[in-house]
Each structure stands twice: as structure tokens, then as C-alpha cells.
Tab-separated table of N, CA and C in Angstrom:
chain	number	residue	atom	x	y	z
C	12	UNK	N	0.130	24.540	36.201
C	12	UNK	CA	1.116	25.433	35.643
C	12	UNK	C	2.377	24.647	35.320
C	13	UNK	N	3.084	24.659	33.746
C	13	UNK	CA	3.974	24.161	33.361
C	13	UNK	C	5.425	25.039	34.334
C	14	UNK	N	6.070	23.932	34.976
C	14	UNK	CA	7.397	24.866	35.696
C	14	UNK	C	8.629	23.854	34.683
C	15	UNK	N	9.600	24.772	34.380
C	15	UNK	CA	10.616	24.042	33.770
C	15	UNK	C	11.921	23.686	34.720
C	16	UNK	N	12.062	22.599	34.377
C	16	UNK	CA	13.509	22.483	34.853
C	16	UNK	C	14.763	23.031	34.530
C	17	UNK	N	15.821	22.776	34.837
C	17	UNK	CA	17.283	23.337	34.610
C	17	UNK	C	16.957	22.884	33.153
C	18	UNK	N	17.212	21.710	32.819
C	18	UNK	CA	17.653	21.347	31.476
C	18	UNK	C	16.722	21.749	30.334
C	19	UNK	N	15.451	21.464	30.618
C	19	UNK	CA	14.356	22.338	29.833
C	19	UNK	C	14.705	24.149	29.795
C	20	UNK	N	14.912	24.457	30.938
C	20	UNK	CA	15.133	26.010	30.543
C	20	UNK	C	16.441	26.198	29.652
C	21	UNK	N	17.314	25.464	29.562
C	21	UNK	CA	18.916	25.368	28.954
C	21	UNK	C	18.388	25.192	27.414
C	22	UNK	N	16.959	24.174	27.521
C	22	UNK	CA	16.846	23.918	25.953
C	22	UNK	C	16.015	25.435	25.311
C	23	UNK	N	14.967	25.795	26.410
C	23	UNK	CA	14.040	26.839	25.995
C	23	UNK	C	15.184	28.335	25.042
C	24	UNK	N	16.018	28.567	25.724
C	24	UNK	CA	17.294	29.399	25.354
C	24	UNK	C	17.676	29.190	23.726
C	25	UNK	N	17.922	27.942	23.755
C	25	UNK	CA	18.503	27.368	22.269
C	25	UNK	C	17.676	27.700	20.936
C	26	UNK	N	15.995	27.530	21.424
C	26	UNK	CA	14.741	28.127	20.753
C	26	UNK	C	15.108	29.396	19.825
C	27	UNK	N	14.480	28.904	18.564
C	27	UNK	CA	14.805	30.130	17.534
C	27	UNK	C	13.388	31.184	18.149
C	28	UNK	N	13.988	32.612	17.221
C	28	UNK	CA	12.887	33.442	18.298
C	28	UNK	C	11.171	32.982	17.934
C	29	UNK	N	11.010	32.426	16.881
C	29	UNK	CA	9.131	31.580	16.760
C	29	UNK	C	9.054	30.813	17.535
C	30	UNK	N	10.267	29.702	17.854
C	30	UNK	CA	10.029	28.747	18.481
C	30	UNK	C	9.767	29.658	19.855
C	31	UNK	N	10.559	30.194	20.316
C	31	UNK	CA	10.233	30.849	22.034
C	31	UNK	C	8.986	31.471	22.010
C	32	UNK	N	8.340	32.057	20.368
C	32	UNK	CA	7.129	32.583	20.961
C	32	UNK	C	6.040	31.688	21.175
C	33	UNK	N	5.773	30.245	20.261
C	33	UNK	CA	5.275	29.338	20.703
C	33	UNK	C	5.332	29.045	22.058
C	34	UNK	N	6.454	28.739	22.363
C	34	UNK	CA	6.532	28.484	23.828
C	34	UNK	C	6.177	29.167	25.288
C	35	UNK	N	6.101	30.817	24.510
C	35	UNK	CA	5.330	31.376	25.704
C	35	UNK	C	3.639	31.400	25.235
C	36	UNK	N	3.326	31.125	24.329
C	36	UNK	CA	1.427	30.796	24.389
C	36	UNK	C	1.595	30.094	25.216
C	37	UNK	N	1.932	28.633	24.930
C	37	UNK	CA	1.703	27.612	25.605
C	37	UNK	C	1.758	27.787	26.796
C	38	UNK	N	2.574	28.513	27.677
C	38	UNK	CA	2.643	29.144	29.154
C	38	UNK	C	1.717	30.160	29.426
C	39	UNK	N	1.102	31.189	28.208
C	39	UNK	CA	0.437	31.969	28.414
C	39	UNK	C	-1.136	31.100	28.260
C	40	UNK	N	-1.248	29.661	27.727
C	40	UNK	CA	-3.039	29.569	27.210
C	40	UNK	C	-2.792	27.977	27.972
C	41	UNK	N	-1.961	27.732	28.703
C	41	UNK	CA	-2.029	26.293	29.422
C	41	UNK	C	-3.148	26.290	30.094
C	42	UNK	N	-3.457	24.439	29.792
C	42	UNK	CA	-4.788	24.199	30.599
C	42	UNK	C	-4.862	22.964	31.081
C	43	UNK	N	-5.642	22.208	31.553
C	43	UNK	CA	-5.481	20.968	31.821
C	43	UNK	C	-5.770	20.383	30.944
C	44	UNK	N	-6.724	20.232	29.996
C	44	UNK	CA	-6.833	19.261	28.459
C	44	UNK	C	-5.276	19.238	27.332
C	45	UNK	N	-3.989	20.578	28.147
C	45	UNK	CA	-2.967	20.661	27.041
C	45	UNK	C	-3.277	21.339	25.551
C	46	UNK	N	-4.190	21.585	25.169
C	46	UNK	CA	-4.698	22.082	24.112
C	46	UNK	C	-5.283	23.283	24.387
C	47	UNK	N	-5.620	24.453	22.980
C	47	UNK	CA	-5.911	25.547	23.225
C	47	UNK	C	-5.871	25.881	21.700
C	48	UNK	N	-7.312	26.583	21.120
C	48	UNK	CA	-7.054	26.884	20.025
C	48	UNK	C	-7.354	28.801	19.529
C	49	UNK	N	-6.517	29.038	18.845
C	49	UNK	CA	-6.761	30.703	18.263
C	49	UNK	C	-6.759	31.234	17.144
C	50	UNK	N	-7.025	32.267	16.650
C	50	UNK	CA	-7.596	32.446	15.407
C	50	UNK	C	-6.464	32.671	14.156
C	51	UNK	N	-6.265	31.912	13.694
C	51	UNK	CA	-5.254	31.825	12.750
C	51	UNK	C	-4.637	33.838	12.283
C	52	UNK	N	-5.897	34.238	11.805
C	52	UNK	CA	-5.307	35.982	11.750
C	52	UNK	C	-4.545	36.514	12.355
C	53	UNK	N	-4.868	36.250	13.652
C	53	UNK	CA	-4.378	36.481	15.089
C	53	UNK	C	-3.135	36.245	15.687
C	54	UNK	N	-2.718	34.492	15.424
C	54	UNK	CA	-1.802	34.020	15.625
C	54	UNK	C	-0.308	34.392	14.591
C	55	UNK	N	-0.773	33.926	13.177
C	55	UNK	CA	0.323	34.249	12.411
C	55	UNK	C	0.983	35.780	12.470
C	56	UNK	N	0.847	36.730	12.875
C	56	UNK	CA	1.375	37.827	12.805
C	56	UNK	C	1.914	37.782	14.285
C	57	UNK	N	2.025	37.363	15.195
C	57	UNK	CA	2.112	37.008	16.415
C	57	UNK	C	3.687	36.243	16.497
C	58	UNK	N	3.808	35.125	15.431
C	58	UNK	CA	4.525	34.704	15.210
C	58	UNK	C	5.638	34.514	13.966
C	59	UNK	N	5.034	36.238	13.658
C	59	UNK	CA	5.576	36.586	12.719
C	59	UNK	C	6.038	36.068	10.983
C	60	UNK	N	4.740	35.208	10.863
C	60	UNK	CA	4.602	35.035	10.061
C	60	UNK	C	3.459	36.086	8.935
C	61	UNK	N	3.858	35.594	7.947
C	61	UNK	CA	3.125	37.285	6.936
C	61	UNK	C	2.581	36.262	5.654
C	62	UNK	N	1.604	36.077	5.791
C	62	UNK	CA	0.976	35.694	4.060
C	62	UNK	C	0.936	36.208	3.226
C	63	UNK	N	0.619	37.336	3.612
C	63	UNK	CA	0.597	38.355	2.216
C	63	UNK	C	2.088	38.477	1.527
C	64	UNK	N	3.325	37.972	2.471
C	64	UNK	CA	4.604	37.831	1.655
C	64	UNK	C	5.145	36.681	1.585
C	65	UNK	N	4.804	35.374	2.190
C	65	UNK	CA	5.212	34.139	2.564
C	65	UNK	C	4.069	33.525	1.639
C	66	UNK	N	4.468	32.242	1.503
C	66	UNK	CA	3.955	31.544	0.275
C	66	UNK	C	3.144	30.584	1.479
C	67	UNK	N	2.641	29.822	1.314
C	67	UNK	CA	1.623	28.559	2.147
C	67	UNK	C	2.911	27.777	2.315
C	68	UNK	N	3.418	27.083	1.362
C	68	UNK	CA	5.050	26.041	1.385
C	68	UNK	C	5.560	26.811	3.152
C	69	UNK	N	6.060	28.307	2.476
C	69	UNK	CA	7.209	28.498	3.726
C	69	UNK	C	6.276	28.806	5.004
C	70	UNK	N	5.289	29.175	5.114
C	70	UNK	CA	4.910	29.131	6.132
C	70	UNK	C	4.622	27.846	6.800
C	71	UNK	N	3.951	27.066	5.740
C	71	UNK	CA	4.150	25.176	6.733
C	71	UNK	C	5.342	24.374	6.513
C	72	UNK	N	6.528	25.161	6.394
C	72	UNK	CA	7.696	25.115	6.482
C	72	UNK	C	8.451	25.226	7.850
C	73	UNK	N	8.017	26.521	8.235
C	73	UNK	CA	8.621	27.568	9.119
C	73	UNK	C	7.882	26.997	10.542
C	74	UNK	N	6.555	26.259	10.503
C	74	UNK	CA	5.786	25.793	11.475
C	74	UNK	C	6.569	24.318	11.998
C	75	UNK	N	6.664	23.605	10.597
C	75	UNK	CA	7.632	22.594	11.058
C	75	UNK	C	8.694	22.475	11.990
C	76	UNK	N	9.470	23.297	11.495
C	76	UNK	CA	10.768	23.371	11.670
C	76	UNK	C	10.362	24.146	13.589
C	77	UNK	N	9.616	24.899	13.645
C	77	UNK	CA	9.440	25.378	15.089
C	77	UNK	C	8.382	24.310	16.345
C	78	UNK	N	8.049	23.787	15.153
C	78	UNK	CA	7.227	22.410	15.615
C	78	UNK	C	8.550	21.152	16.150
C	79	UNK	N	8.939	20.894	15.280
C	79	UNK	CA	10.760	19.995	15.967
C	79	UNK	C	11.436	20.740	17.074
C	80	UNK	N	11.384	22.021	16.953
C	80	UNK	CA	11.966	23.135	18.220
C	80	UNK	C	11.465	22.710	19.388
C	81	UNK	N	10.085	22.556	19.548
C	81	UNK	CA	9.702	21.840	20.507
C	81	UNK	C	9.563	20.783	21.505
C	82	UNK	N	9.642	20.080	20.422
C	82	UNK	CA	9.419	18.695	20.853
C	82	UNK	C	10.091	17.970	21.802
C	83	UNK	N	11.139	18.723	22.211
C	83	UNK	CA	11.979	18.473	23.610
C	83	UNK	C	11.347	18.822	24.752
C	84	UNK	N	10.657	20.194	24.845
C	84	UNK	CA	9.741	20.427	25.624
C	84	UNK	C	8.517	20.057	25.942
C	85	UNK	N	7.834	19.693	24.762
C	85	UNK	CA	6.368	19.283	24.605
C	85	UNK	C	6.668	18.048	23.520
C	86	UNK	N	6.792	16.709	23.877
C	86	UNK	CA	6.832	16.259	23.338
C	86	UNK	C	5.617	15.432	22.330
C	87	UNK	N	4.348	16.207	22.894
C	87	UNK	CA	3.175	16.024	21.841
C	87	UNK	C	2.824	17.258	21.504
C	88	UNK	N	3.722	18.151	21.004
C	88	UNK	CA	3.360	19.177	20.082
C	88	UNK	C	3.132	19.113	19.126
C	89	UNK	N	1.804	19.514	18.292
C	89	UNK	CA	1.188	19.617	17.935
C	89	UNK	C	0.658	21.026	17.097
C	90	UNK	N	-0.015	21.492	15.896
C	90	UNK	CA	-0.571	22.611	15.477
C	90	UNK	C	-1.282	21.894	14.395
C	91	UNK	N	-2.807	22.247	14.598
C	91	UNK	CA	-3.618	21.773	13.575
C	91	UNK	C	-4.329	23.252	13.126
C	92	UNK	N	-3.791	23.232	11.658
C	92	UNK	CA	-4.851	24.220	10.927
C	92	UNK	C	-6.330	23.886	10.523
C	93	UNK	N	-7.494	24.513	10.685
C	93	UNK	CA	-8.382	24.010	10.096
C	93	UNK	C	-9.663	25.307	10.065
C	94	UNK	N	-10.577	24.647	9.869
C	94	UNK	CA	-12.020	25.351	9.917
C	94	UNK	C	-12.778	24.887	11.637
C	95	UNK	N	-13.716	25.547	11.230
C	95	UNK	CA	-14.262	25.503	12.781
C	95	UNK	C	-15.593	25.896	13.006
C	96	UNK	N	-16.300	25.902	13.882
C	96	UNK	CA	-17.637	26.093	13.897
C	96	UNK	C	-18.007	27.716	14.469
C	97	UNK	N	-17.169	28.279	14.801
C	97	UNK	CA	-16.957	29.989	15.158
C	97	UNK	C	-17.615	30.347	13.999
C	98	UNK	N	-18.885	31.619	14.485
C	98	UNK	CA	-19.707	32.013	13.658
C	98	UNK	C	-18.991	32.721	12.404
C	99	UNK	N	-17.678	33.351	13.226
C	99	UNK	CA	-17.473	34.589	12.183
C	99	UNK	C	-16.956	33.666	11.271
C	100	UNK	N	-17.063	32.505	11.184
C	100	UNK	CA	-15.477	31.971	9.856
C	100	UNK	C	-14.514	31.935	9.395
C	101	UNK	N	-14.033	32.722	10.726
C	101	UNK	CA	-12.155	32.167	11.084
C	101	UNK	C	-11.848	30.902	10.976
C	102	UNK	N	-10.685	30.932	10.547
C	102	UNK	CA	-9.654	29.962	10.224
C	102	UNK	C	-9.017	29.760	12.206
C	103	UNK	N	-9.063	28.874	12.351
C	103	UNK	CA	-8.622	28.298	13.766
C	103	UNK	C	-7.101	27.701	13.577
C	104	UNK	N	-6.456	27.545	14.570
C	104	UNK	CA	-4.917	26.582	14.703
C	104	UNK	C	-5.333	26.253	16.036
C	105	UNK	N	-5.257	25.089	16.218
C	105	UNK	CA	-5.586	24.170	17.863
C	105	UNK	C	-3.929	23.669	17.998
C	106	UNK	N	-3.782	24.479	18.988
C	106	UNK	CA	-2.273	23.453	19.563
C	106	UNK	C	-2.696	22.689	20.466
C	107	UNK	N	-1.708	21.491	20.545
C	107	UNK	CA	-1.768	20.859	21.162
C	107	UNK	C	-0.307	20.163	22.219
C	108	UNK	N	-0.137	20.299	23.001
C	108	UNK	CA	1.149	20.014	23.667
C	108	UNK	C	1.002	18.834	24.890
């Protein structure tokens, strides 16, 4: 179990509100490999992201930018979009921290 320190919790605060929701998966899907992957459908509305009104640009925009949010905390953060071997043919995102 990830426990934060003073200064990590001082930074967690500073977190725009995507970045904090990233940050509670990662507390909510921690494991010992650090990685954990979920179904892209699933995730983006989660993190309040919307395709149907966001372009591909701002959304791997908006990932960036909450991806640097991190990196104080998790400094191998990580989000890989991709395909996957899941029958149904979801679209996957594997974080990695």
C-alpha cells in the first residue's frame, strides 16, 4: 500500500482535479507489478474526459499535462493506449507508476 508523506500529500493538493483522479486509481488499483490496466470506455468518462466533444489532440493533450501532474508522485508514470487481447475488443489504457 502506497502511504504518502507530508510533502507528497502537500504536492497531491496542488493536483488539478484529473490529476487527483488519476491519483486515486492508482491508490484504488495498486499492486505490486505498479501497473494496472482498464477499459478505455470506462476510464475516460471517469476522468472526465468526453470524445464525443473533445478532439483525440485535446484529449492526448489533457493526459499529458496530468501525466507531468504526476510525476512528482510517481515518478514512472506512465499511460499506454492500445489494443489488447480482451475478447470483447476494448480499447485498454495500462498505467503504469
Amino acid at each position: 500500500m502506497i502511504h504518502f508523506t507530508t510533502p507528497q500529500y502537500a504536492a497531491f493538493t496542488t493536483l488539478s482535479e484529473g490529476g487527483q483522479r488519476l491519483c486515486g486509481l492508482i491508490l484504488a488499483y495498486q499492486n505490486n507489478e505498479h501497473e494496472f490496466t482498464l477499459p478505455q470506455n470506462w476510464l475516460w468518462p471517469q476522468l472526465g474526459l468526453d470524445p464525443q466533444h473533445q478532439s483525440g489532440v485535446e484529449i492526448t493533450q489533457q493526459l499529458r499535462t496530468w501525466s507531468q501532474e504526476l510525476r512528482p508522485l510517481f515518478p514512472h508514470f506512465t499511460m499506454r493506449v492500445g489494443d489488447n487481447d480482451i475478447p470483447s475488443g476494448d480499447t485498454v489504457v495500462t498505467i503504469t507508476y
